[in-house]
Coordinates of N, CA, C and O in Angstrom, one line a residue:
M1296 N 35.1 23.5 -21.6 CA 35.2 24.8 -21.2 C 34.3 25.1 -20.0 O 34.6 25.8 -19.0
S1297 N 33.1 24.4 -20.0 CA 32.1 24.7 -18.9 C 32.6 24.2 -17.6 O 32.4 24.8 -16.6
P1298 N 33.4 23.0 -17.5 CA 33.8 22.6 -16.2 C 34.8 23.7 -15.5 O 34.8 23.9 -14.3
I1299 N 35.6 24.4 -16.4 CA 36.5 25.4 -15.8 C 35.6 26.6 -15.3 O 35.9 27.1 -14.2
A1300 N 34.6 27.0 -16.1 CA 33.8 28.1 -15.6 C 33.0 27.7 -14.4 O 32.9 28.5 -13.4
V1301 N 32.5 26.5 -14.3 CA 31.8 26.0 -13.1 C 32.7 25.9 -11.9 O 32.4 26.3 -10.8
A1302 N 34.0 25.5 -12.1 CA 35.0 25.5 -11.0 C 35.2 26.9 -10.4 O 35.3 27.0 -9.2
I1303 N 35.3 27.9 -11.3 CA 35.4 29.3 -10.8 C 34.2 29.7 -10.1 O 34.2 30.3 -9.0
A1304 N 33.0 29.4 -10.6 CA 31.7 29.8 -10.0 C 31.6 29.0 -8.7 O 31.0 29.5 -7.7
D1305 N 32.0 27.7 -8.7 CA 32.0 26.9 -7.4 C 32.8 27.7 -6.3 O 32.3 27.7 -5.2
Y1306 N 33.9 28.2 -6.7 CA 34.7 28.9 -5.7 C 34.1 30.3 -5.3 O 34.0 30.6 -4.1
L1307 N 33.6 31.0 -6.3 CA 33.0 32.3 -6.0 C 31.7 32.3 -5.3 O 31.4 33.1 -4.4
F1308 N 30.8 31.3 -5.6 CA 29.4 31.4 -5.1 C 29.1 30.2 -4.1 O 28.1 30.4 -3.3
L1309 N 29.8 29.1 -4.2 CA 29.4 27.9 -3.4 C 30.4 27.6 -2.3 O 30.2 26.5 -1.6
G1310 N 31.4 28.3 -2.1 CA 32.4 28.1 -1.0 C 33.3 26.9 -1.2 O 33.9 26.5 -0.3
Q1311 N 33.5 26.5 -2.5 CA 34.5 25.4 -2.7 C 35.9 26.0 -2.9 O 36.0 27.1 -3.3
A1312 N 36.9 25.2 -2.5 CA 38.2 25.6 -2.8 C 38.5 25.5 -4.3 O 37.7 24.8 -5.0
L1313 N 39.4 26.2 -4.8 CA 39.8 26.1 -6.2 C 40.4 24.7 -6.4 O 41.0 24.1 -5.5
P1314 N 40.3 24.1 -7.6 CA 40.9 22.8 -7.9 C 42.4 22.8 -7.7 O 43.0 23.8 -7.8
S1315 N 42.9 21.6 -7.4 CA 44.4 21.5 -7.3 C 45.0 21.6 -8.7 O 44.4 21.7 -9.7
G1316 N 46.4 21.7 -8.6 CA 47.1 21.8 -9.9 C 46.8 20.7 -10.8 O 46.7 20.8 -12.0
R1317 N 46.8 19.5 -10.3 CA 46.5 18.3 -11.1 C 45.1 18.4 -11.7 O 44.9 18.0 -12.9
S1318 N 44.1 18.9 -10.9 CA 42.7 19.0 -11.5 C 42.7 20.1 -12.5 O 42.0 19.9 -13.5
W1319 N 43.4 21.2 -12.3 CA 43.4 22.3 -13.4 C 44.0 21.7 -14.7 O 43.5 22.0 -15.8
L1320 N 45.1 20.9 -14.5 CA 45.7 20.3 -15.7 C 44.7 19.4 -16.4 O 44.6 19.4 -17.7
A1321 N 44.0 18.6 -15.6 CA 43.0 17.7 -16.2 C 41.9 18.5 -17.0 O 41.5 18.2 -18.1
L1322 N 41.4 19.6 -16.3 CA 40.4 20.4 -16.9 C 40.9 21.1 -18.2 O 40.2 21.1 -19.2
L1323 N 42.1 21.6 -18.2 CA 42.7 22.2 -19.4 C 42.9 21.2 -20.5 O 42.7 21.5 -21.7
T1324 N 43.3 20.0 -20.2 CA 43.5 19.0 -21.2 C 42.2 18.6 -21.8 O 42.1 18.4 -23.0
I1325 N 41.1 18.6 -21.0 CA 39.8 18.3 -21.6 C 39.4 19.4 -22.6 O 38.9 19.1 -23.7
V1326 N 39.6 20.6 -22.2 CA 39.3 21.7 -23.1 C 40.1 21.6 -24.4 O 39.6 21.8 -25.5
L1327 N 41.4 21.4 -24.3 CA 42.2 21.3 -25.5 C 41.8 20.1 -26.4 O 41.8 20.2 -27.6
G1328 N 41.4 19.0 -25.7 CA 40.9 17.8 -26.5 C 39.6 18.2 -27.2 O 39.4 17.8 -28.4
A1329 N 38.8 18.9 -26.5 CA 37.5 19.3 -27.1 C 37.7 20.3 -28.3 O 37.0 20.2 -29.3
V1330 N 38.6 21.2 -28.1 CA 39.0 22.2 -29.2 C 39.5 21.4 -30.4 O 39.1 21.7 -31.5
L1331 N 40.4 20.5 -30.2 CA 41.0 19.7 -31.3 C 39.9 18.9 -32.0 O 39.8 18.8 -33.2
Y1332 N 38.9 18.3 -31.2 CA 37.8 17.6 -31.8 C 37.0 18.6 -32.7 O 36.7 18.2 -33.9
V1333 N 36.7 19.7 -32.2 CA 35.9 20.7 -33.0 C 36.6 21.1 -34.3 O 36.0 21.2 -35.3
M1334 N 37.9 21.3 -34.1 CA 38.7 21.8 -35.3 C 38.8 20.7 -36.4 O 39.0 21.0 -37.5
T1335 N 38.7 19.4 -36.0 CA 38.7 18.4 -37.0 C 37.3 18.0 -37.5 O 37.2 17.1 -38.3
D1336 N 36.3 18.6 -37.0 CA 34.9 18.3 -37.4 C 34.6 18.8 -38.8 O 34.8 20.0 -39.1
D1337 N 34.2 17.9 -39.7 CA 33.9 18.3 -41.0 C 32.7 19.3 -41.1 O 32.7 20.1 -42.0
G1338 N 31.8 19.2 -40.1 CA 30.7 20.1 -40.2 C 30.9 21.4 -39.4 O 29.9 22.1 -39.0
F1339 N 32.1 21.7 -39.1 CA 32.4 22.9 -38.3 C 32.0 24.2 -39.1 O 32.6 24.5 -40.1
V1340 N 31.0 24.8 -38.6 CA 30.5 26.1 -39.1 C 30.3 27.0 -37.9 O 29.6 26.6 -36.9
I1341 N 30.8 28.2 -38.0 CA 30.7 29.1 -36.8 C 29.3 29.4 -36.4 O 29.0 29.5 -35.2
D1342 N 28.4 29.4 -37.4 CA 27.0 29.6 -37.0 C 26.4 28.5 -36.2 O 25.6 28.7 -35.2
A1343 N 26.8 27.3 -36.5 CA 26.3 26.1 -35.7 C 26.8 26.2 -34.3 O 26.2 25.7 -33.4
Y1344 N 28.0 26.7 -34.1 CA 28.6 26.7 -32.8 C 28.2 27.9 -31.9 O 28.5 28.0 -30.8
M1345 N 27.4 28.9 -32.5 CA 26.8 30.0 -31.7 C 25.9 29.4 -30.6 O 25.8 29.9 -29.5
W1346 N 25.2 28.3 -31.0 CA 24.3 27.7 -30.0 C 25.1 27.1 -28.9 O 24.7 27.0 -27.7
V1347 N 26.4 26.7 -29.2 CA 27.2 26.1 -28.1 C 27.5 27.2 -27.1 O 27.5 26.9 -25.9
F1348 N 27.8 28.4 -27.5 CA 28.0 29.5 -26.6 C 26.8 29.8 -25.7 O 26.9 30.1 -24.5
M1349 N 25.6 29.8 -26.3 CA 24.4 30.0 -25.6 C 24.2 28.9 -24.6 O 23.9 29.1 -23.4
Y1350 N 24.5 27.7 -25.0 CA 24.4 26.5 -24.1 C 25.4 26.7 -23.0 O 25.1 26.4 -21.8
F1351 N 26.7 27.1 -23.3 CA 27.7 27.3 -22.3 C 27.3 28.1 -21.2 O 27.4 27.8 -20.0
F1352 N 26.8 29.3 -21.5 CA 26.4 30.2 -20.4 C 25.2 29.7 -19.6 O 25.1 29.8 -18.4
S1353 N 24.2 29.1 -20.3 CA 23.1 28.5 -19.5 C 23.5 27.3 -18.7 O 23.0 27.2 -17.6
I1354 N 24.4 26.5 -19.2 CA 24.7 25.3 -18.4 C 25.5 25.7 -17.2 O 25.4 25.1 -16.1
V1355 N 26.4 26.7 -17.3 CA 27.2 27.1 -16.1 C 26.3 27.6 -15.0 O 26.4 27.3 -13.9
A1356 N 25.3 28.5 -15.5 CA 24.4 29.1 -14.5 C 23.5 27.9 -13.9 O 23.3 27.9 -12.7
E1357 N 23.0 27.0 -14.7 CA 22.2 25.9 -14.2 C 22.9 25.0 -13.2 O 22.4 24.7 -12.2
M1358 N 24.2 24.7 -13.5 CA 24.9 23.8 -12.7 C 25.2 24.4 -11.3 O 25.0 23.7 -10.3
V1359 N 25.5 25.7 -11.3 CA 25.8 26.3 -10.0 C 24.5 26.6 -9.2 O 24.5 26.3 -8.0
Y1360 N 23.5 27.0 -9.9 CA 22.2 27.3 -9.2 C 21.6 26.1 -8.6 O 21.1 26.1 -7.5
V1361 N 21.5 25.0 -9.4 CA 20.9 23.8 -8.9 C 21.7 23.2 -7.8 O 21.1 22.7 -6.8
K1362 N 23.0 23.3 -7.8 CA 23.8 22.8 -6.7 C 23.5 23.7 -5.4 O 23.4 23.1 -4.3
Y1363 N 23.3 25.0 -5.6 CA 23.0 25.9 -4.5 C 21.6 25.4 -3.9 O 21.5 25.3 -2.7
V1364 N 20.7 25.2 -4.8 CA 19.3 24.7 -4.3 C 19.4 23.4 -3.6 O 18.8 23.2 -2.5
V1365 N 20.2 22.4 -4.2 CA 20.3 21.1 -3.6 C 20.9 21.2 -2.2 O 20.5 20.5 -1.3
E1366 N 21.9 22.1 -2.0 CA 22.5 22.3 -0.7 C 21.7 23.1 0.3 O 21.7 22.9 1.5
S1367 N 20.9 24.0 -0.2 CA 20.2 24.9 0.7 C 18.7 24.6 1.0 O 18.2 25.0 2.0
V1368 N 18.1 23.8 0.2 CA 16.7 23.5 0.4 C 16.6 22.0 0.9 O 17.1 21.1 0.2
E1369 N 16.2 21.8 2.1 CA 16.1 20.5 2.7 C 15.0 19.7 2.0 O 13.8 20.0 2.2
M1370 N 15.4 18.6 1.3 CA 14.4 17.8 0.6 C 15.1 16.5 0.3 O 16.3 16.4 0.1
T1371 N 14.3 15.4 0.2 CA 14.9 14.1 -0.2 C 15.1 14.1 -1.7 O 14.5 14.9 -2.5
T1372 N 15.9 13.2 -2.2 CA 16.2 13.1 -3.6 C 14.9 12.7 -4.3 O 14.6 13.3 -5.4
W1373 N 14.0 11.9 -3.8 CA 12.8 11.5 -4.4 C 11.8 12.8 -4.5 O 11.1 12.9 -5.5
S1374 N 11.9 13.6 -3.5 CA 11.1 14.8 -3.6 C 11.5 15.7 -4.7 O 10.7 16.3 -5.4
R1375 N 12.8 15.9 -4.9 CA 13.4 16.7 -6.0 C 13.0 16.1 -7.3 O 12.6 16.9 -8.2
V1376 N 13.1 14.8 -7.4 CA 12.7 14.1 -8.7 C 11.2 14.4 -9.0 O 10.8 14.8 -10.1
Y1377 N 10.3 14.3 -7.9 CA 8.9 14.5 -8.1 C 8.6 15.9 -8.5 O 7.9 16.1 -9.5
Y1378 N 9.1 16.9 -7.8 CA 8.9 18.3 -8.1 C 9.4 18.7 -9.5 O 8.8 19.4 -10.3
N1379 N 10.6 18.2 -9.8 CA 11.3 18.5 -11.1 C 10.4 18.0 -12.2 O 10.1 18.7 -13.2
N1380 N 9.9 16.8 -12.1 CA 9.1 16.2 -13.2 C 7.7 16.7 -13.2 O 7.2 17.0 -14.3
V1381 N 7.1 16.9 -12.1 CA 5.7 17.4 -12.1 C 5.7 18.9 -12.6 O 4.8 19.3 -13.4
L1382 N 6.6 19.7 -12.2 CA 6.7 21.1 -12.6 C 7.0 21.2 -14.1 O 6.8 22.3 -14.7
S1383 N 7.5 20.2 -14.7 CA 7.9 20.3 -16.1 C 6.6 19.9 -17.0 O 6.6 20.2 -18.2
I1384 N 5.6 19.4 -16.4 CA 4.4 19.0 -17.2 C 3.7 20.2 -17.9 O 3.5 20.1 -19.1
P1385 N 3.3 21.2 -17.1 CA 2.6 22.3 -17.8 C 3.4 23.0 -19.0 O 2.8 23.1 -20.0
P1386 N 4.6 23.4 -18.8 CA 5.3 23.9 -19.9 C 5.5 23.0 -21.1 O 5.4 23.3 -22.3
T1387 N 5.7 21.7 -20.8 CA 5.8 20.7 -21.8 C 4.5 20.5 -22.6 O 4.5 20.5 -23.9
L1388 N 3.4 20.5 -21.9 CA 2.1 20.4 -22.6 C 1.8 21.7 -23.5 O 1.4 21.6 -24.6
C1389 N 2.1 22.8 -22.9 CA 1.9 24.1 -23.7 C 2.8 24.1 -24.9 O 2.3 24.5 -26.0
L1390 N 4.1 23.8 -24.8 CA 4.9 23.7 -26.0 C 4.5 22.7 -27.0 O 4.5 22.9 -28.2
G1391 N 4.0 21.5 -26.5 CA 3.5 20.5 -27.4 C 2.3 20.9 -28.1 O 2.2 20.7 -29.3
L1392 N 1.4 21.6 -27.5 CA 0.2 22.2 -28.2 C 0.6 23.2 -29.2 O 0.2 23.2 -30.3
F1393 N 1.5 24.1 -28.8 CA 2.0 25.2 -29.6 C 2.6 24.7 -30.9 O 2.4 25.2 -32.0
F1394 N 3.5 23.7 -30.8 CA 4.2 23.2 -31.9 C 3.5 22.0 -32.7 O 4.0 21.4 -33.6
G1395 N 2.3 21.7 -32.2 CA 1.5 20.7 -32.9 C 1.9 19.3 -32.7 O 1.7 18.4 -33.6
E1396 N 2.5 19.0 -31.6 CA 3.0 17.7 -31.3 C 1.9 16.6 -31.0 O 2.1 15.4 -31.1
F1397 N 0.7 17.1 -30.8 CA -0.4 16.2 -30.5 C -1.4 16.0 -31.6 O -2.4 15.4 -31.5
N1398 N -1.0 16.6 -32.8 CA -1.9 16.4 -34.0 C -2.1 15.0 -34.4 O -3.1 14.7 -35.0
F1399 N -1.1 14.1 -34.1 CA -1.3 12.7 -34.5 C -2.5 12.1 -33.8 O -3.0 11.1 -34.3
L1400 N -2.9 12.6 -32.7 CA -4.0 12.0 -31.9 C -5.3 12.2 -32.7 O -6.3 11.4 -32.5
Q1401 N -5.4 13.1 -33.6 CA -6.6 13.4 -34.5 C -6.6 12.4 -35.7 O -7.7 12.4 -36.3
D1402 N -5.5 11.8 -35.9 CA -5.5 10.8 -37.1 C -6.4 9.7 -36.8 O -6.4 9.0 -35.8
A1403 N -7.3 9.4 -37.8 CA -8.2 8.3 -37.6 C -7.6 6.9 -37.5 O -8.1 6.0 -36.9
N1404 N -6.4 6.8 -38.0 CA -5.7 5.5 -38.0 C -4.8 5.3 -36.7 O -4.2 4.3 -36.5
F1405 N -4.8 6.4 -35.8 CA -4.0 6.3 -34.6 C -4.7 5.4 -33.6 O -5.9 5.4 -33.4
A1406 N -3.9 4.5 -33.0 CA -4.4 3.6 -31.9 C -3.3 3.4 -30.9 O -2.1 3.3 -31.2
W1407 N -3.7 3.3 -29.6 CA -2.8 3.0 -28.6 C -2.6 1.5 -28.5 O -3.5 0.8 -28.1
T1408 N -1.5 1.1 -29.0 CA -1.2 -0.4 -29.0 C -0.5 -0.7 -27.6 O 0.0 0.2 -27.0
V1409 N -0.4 -2.0 -27.3 CA 0.3 -2.4 -26.1 C 1.7 -2.0 -26.2 O 2.3 -1.6 -25.2
H1410 N 2.3 -2.2 -27.4 CA 3.7 -1.8 -27.6 C 4.0 -0.3 -27.4 O 5.0 0.0 -26.8
A1411 N 3.1 0.5 -27.9 CA 3.2 1.9 -27.8 C 3.1 2.4 -26.3 O 3.9 3.2 -25.8
V1412 N 2.1 1.8 -25.6 CA 2.0 2.2 -24.2 C 3.2 1.6 -23.4 O 3.7 2.3 -22.5
G1413 N 3.6 0.4 -23.7 CA 4.8 -0.1 -23.0 C 6.0 0.7 -23.3 O 6.8 1.0 -22.3
A1414 N 6.3 1.2 -24.5 CA 7.4 2.0 -24.8 C 7.3 3.4 -24.0 O 8.3 3.9 -23.5
L1415 N 6.1 3.9 -24.0 CA 5.9 5.2 -23.3 C 6.1 5.0 -21.8 O 6.8 5.8 -21.2
F1416 N 5.6 3.9 -21.2 CA 5.8 3.6 -19.8 C 7.3 3.5 -19.5 O 7.8 4.0 -18.5
M1417 N 8.0 2.7 -20.3 CA 9.4 2.4 -20.1 C 10.2 3.7 -20.2 O 11.2 3.9 -19.5
S1418 N 9.9 4.6 -21.2 CA 10.6 5.8 -21.3 C 10.4 6.7 -20.0 O 11.3 7.4 -19.6
C1419 N 9.2 6.6 -19.4 CA 8.9 7.4 -18.2 C 9.8 6.8 -17.0 O 10.3 7.5 -16.3
V1420 N 9.9 5.5 -17.0 CA 10.7 4.8 -15.9 C 12.1 5.2 -16.1 O 12.8 5.6 -15.1
V1421 N 12.6 5.2 -17.3 CA 14.0 5.5 -17.5 C 14.2 7.0 -17.2 O 15.3 7.4 -16.6
G1422 N 13.3 7.9 -17.6 CA 13.4 9.3 -17.3 C 13.5 9.6 -15.8 O 14.3 10.4 -15.3
V1423 N 12.6 8.9 -15.0 CA 12.6 9.0 -13.5 C 13.9 8.5 -13.0 O 14.5 9.1 -12.1
G1424 N 14.4 7.4 -13.5 CA 15.7 6.9 -13.1 C 16.9 7.8 -13.3 O 17.7 8.0 -12.5
I1425 N 16.9 8.4 -14.5 CA 17.9 9.4 -14.8 C 17.8 10.6 -13.9 O 18.8 11.1 -13.4
S1426 N 16.6 11.1 -13.7 CA 16.4 12.2 -12.8 C 16.9 11.9 -11.4 O 17.6 12.7 -10.8
Y1427 N 16.5 10.7 -10.9 CA 17.0 10.3 -9.5 C 18.5 10.3 -9.5 O 19.1 10.8 -8.5
A1428 N 19.1 9.6 -10.5 CA 20.6 9.5 -10.5 C 21.2 10.9 -10.5 O 22.2 11.1 -9.8
G1429 N 20.7 11.8 -11.3 CA 21.2 13.1 -11.4 C 21.2 13.9 -10.1 O 22.2 14.5 -9.7
F1430 N 20.0 13.9 -9.5 CA 19.8 14.6 -8.2 C 20.6 14.0 -7.1 O 21.2 14.7 -6.2
N1431 N 20.7 12.7 -7.1 CA 21.5 12.0 -6.1 C 23.0 12.3 -6.2 O 23.6 12.6 -5.2
L1432 N 23.5 12.3 -7.5 CA 24.9 12.7 -7.7 C 25.1 14.1 -7.3 O 26.2 14.5 -6.7
R1433 N 24.2 15.0 -7.7 CA 24.4 16.4 -7.4 C 24.5 16.7 -5.9 O 25.2 17.5 -5.4
K1434 N 23.8 15.9 -5.1 CA 23.9 16.0 -3.6 C 25.3 15.6 -3.1 O 25.8 16.1 -2.1
Q1435 N 25.8 14.6 -3.8 CA 27.1 14.0 -3.3 C 28.4 14.7 -3.7 O 29.4 14.6 -3.0
V1436 N 28.3 15.4 -4.9 CA 29.6 15.9 -5.4 C 29.4 17.4 -5.7 O 28.3 18.0 -5.6
T1437 N 30.5 18.1 -6.0 CA 30.5 19.5 -6.3 C 29.9 19.8 -7.6 O 29.7 18.8 -8.5
A1438 N 29.5 21.0 -7.9 CA 28.9 21.4 -9.2 C 29.9 21.1 -10.3 O 29.6 20.7 -11.4
T1439 N 31.2 21.3 -10.0 CA 32.3 21.1 -11.1 C 32.4 19.6 -11.4 O 32.4 19.2 -12.6
T1440 N 32.4 18.7 -10.4 CA 32.4 17.3 -10.6 C 31.2 16.8 -11.4 O 31.3 16.0 -12.3
F1441 N 30.0 17.3 -11.0 CA 28.8 16.9 -11.8 C 28.9 17.4 -13.2 O 28.5 16.6 -14.1
T1442 N 29.4 18.6 -13.4 CA 29.6 19.1 -14.8 C 30.5 18.2 -15.6 O 30.3 17.8 -16.7
L1443 N 31.6 17.8 -14.9 CA 32.7 17.0 -15.6 C 32.1 15.6 -16.0 O 32.3 15.1 -17.0
V1444 N 31.3 15.0 -15.1 CA 30.7 13.7 -15.3 C 29.8 13.9 -16.6 O 29.8 13.0 -17.5
G1445 N 29.0 15.0 -16.6 CA 28.1 15.2 -17.8 C 28.9 15.4 -19.1 O 28.5 14.8 -20.1
V1446 N 29.9 16.1 -19.0 CA 30.8 16.3 -20.2 C 31.4 15.0 -20.7 O 31.3 14.7 -21.9
L1447 N 31.9 14.2 -19.8 CA 32.5 13.0 -20.2 C 31.5 12.0 -20.7 O 31.8 11.2 -21.6
C1448 N 30.3 12.0 -20.2 CA 29.2 11.1 -20.7 C 28.9 11.5 -22.1 O 28.6 10.7 -23.0
K1449 N 28.8 12.8 -22.4 CA 28.6 13.3 -23.8 C 29.7 12.8 -24.7 O 29.4 12.4 -25.8
I1450 N 30.9 12.9 -24.2 CA 32.0 12.5 -25.1 C 31.9 11.0 -25.4 O 32.1 10.6 -26.5
A1451 N 31.6 10.2 -24.4 CA 31.4 8.8 -24.5 C 30.3 8.5 -25.6 O 30.4 7.6 -26.4
S1452 N 29.2 9.3 -25.6 CA 28.1 9.1 -26.5 C 28.6 9.4 -28.0 O 28.2 8.8 -28.9
V1453 N 29.5 10.4 -28.1 CA 30.1 10.7 -29.4 C 30.9 9.5 -29.9 O 30.9 9.1 -31.1
L1454 N 31.7 8.9 -29.0 CA 32.5 7.7 -29.3 C 31.6 6.6 -29.7 O 31.9 5.8 -30.7
L1455 N 30.4 6.4 -29.1 CA 29.5 5.4 -29.4 C 29.0 5.6 -30.8 O 28.7 4.6 -31.5
N1456 N 28.9 6.8 -31.3 CA 28.4 7.1 -32.6 C 29.3 6.4 -33.7 O 28.8 6.1 -34.7
V1457 N 30.6 6.3 -33.4 CA 31.5 5.7 -34.3 C 31.0 4.2 -34.7 O 31.1 3.8 -35.8
F1458 N 30.5 3.5 -33.7 CA 30.1 2.2 -33.9 C 28.7 2.0 -34.5 O 28.4 0.9 -34.9
I1459 N 27.9 3.1 -34.4 CA 26.5 2.9 -34.8 C 26.3 3.5 -36.3 O 25.6 2.9 -37.1
W1460 N 26.8 4.7 -36.5 CA 26.6 5.4 -37.8 C 27.9 5.5 -38.6 O 29.0 5.5 -38.0
D1461 N 27.7 5.8 -39.9 CA 28.9 5.9 -40.7 C 29.5 7.3 -40.8 O 30.6 7.5 -41.2
K1462 N 28.7 8.3 -40.4 CA 29.2 9.7 -40.5 C 29.6 10.1 -39.1 O 28.8 10.3 -38.2
H1463 N 30.9 10.2 -38.9 CA 31.4 10.5 -37.5 C 32.7 11.2 -37.6 O 33.2 11.4 -38.7
A1464 N 33.3 11.4 -36.5 CA 34.6 12.2 -36.4 C 35.7 11.4 -37.1 O 35.7 10.2 -37.2
S1465 N 36.8 12.2 -37.4 CA 38.0 11.6 -38.0 C 38.8 10.9 -36.9 O 38.4 11.0 -35.7
T1466 N 39.8 10.2 -37.3 CA 40.7 9.5 -36.3 C 41.3 10.5 -35.3 O 41.4 10.2 -34.1
T1467 N 41.7 11.6 -35.8 CA 42.2 12.7 -35.0 C 41.2 13.2 -34.0 O 41.5 13.3 -32.8
G1468 N 40.0 13.3 -34.4 CA 38.9 13.8 -33.5 C 38.6 12.7 -32.4 O 38.4 13.1 -31.3
I1469 N 38.6 11.5 -32.8 CA 38.3 10.4 -31.9 C 39.4 10.3 -30.9 O 39.2 10.2 -29.7
T1470 N 40.7 10.5 -31.3 CA 41.8 10.5 -30.4 C 41.7 11.6 -29.4 O 42.0 11.5 -28.2
A1471 N 41.3 12.8 -29.9 CA 41.1 13.9 -29.0 C 40.0 13.6 -27.9 O 40.2 14.0 -26.8
L1472 N 39.0 12.9 -28.3 CA 37.9 12.6 -27.3 C 38.5 11.6 -26.3 O 38.1 11.7 -25.1
V1473 N 39.3 10.6 -26.7 CA 39.9 9.7 -25.8 C 40.8 10.4 -24.8 O 40.8 10.1 -23.6
V1474 N 41.5 11.4 -25.3 CA 42.4 12.2 -24.4 C 41.5 12.9 -23.4 O 41.9 13.0 -22.2
C1475 N 40.3 13.4 -23.8 CA 39.4 14.1 -22.9 C 39.0 13.1 -21.8 O 39.0 13.5 -20.6
I1476 N 38.6 11.9 -22.1 CA 38.1 11.0 -21.2 C 39.3 10.6 -20.2 O 39.1 10.5 -19.0
M1477 N 40.5 10.4 -20.8 CA 41.6 10.0 -19.9 C 41.9 11.2 -19.0 O 42.2 10.9 -17.8
A1478 N 41.9 12.4 -19.5 CA 42.2 13.5 -18.6 C 41.2 13.6 -17.5 O 41.5 14.0 -16.3
G1479 N 39.9 13.3 -17.8 CA 38.9 13.4 -16.8 C 39.1 12.4 -15.6 O 38.7 12.7 -14.5
T1480 N 39.8 11.3 -15.8 CA 40.1 10.4 -14.7 C 41.1 11.0 -13.7 O 41.3 10.5 -12.6
F1481 N 41.8 12.0 -14.1 CA 42.8 12.6 -13.2 C 42.3 13.8 -12.4 O 42.9 14.3 -11.5
Y1482 N 41.0 14.1 -12.7 CA 40.4 15.2 -11.9 C 40.1 14.8 -10.5 O 39.6 13.7 -10.2
Q1483 N 40.4 15.6 -9.5 CA 40.1 15.4 -8.1 C 39.2 16.5 -7.6 O 39.5 17.7 -7.8
Q1484 N 38.1 16.1 -7.0 CA 37.1 17.0 -6.4 C 37.7 17.9 -5.4 O 38.5 17.4 -4.5
S1485 N 37.5 19.2 -5.4 CA 38.0 20.1 -4.4 C 37.2 20.1 -3.1 O 36.0 19.5 -3.1
K1486 N 37.7 20.5 -2.1 CA 37.1 20.5 -0.7 C 36.4 21.9 -0.5 O 36.7 22.9 -1.2
K1487 N 35.5 21.9 0.5 CA 34.9 23.2 0.9 C 36.0 24.0 1.6 O 36.9 23.5 2.2
R1488 N 35.8 25.4 1.4 CA 36.8 26.3 2.1 C 36.5 26.4 3.5 O 35.4 26.2 4.0

């Protein structure tokens, strides 16, 4: 649903043309596949999906706003990665302190091992890589295309769940996700107006 809302916002706020008929059909098919997946979810509870609606509104606003910033603020991709990550440190530290995430440091048995430091370092490297890839892609494509790529990656991770854990979607749900991914391949990015 969010790629459709972002496509409309792309048109209204960022000067993109509306998607072609083929692209609208692809977007609608993705929505229908996602709805079918949700309807076959054993854990479907309307309370749990209230967070989805909150996420929906925030993700649409974020996708359009960040694309606007990427287009209007002259900056390299590495500069965006740097500022994004550095500006996230103070709120992350405050939230970590508030929720007691650093209490383990007071444990007498706690020690920084080579493996722990290595894992922390590698997670930082991967995080910077993901940040760079995201900002680089945002610069190259429309907000709708970036949203669609994100949605399809999430769908792929749900499919990966089938191979890793035993509690996962039904065959109908998995089929619905495959339909979503296939529909995504038919989407064509719109042009500037």
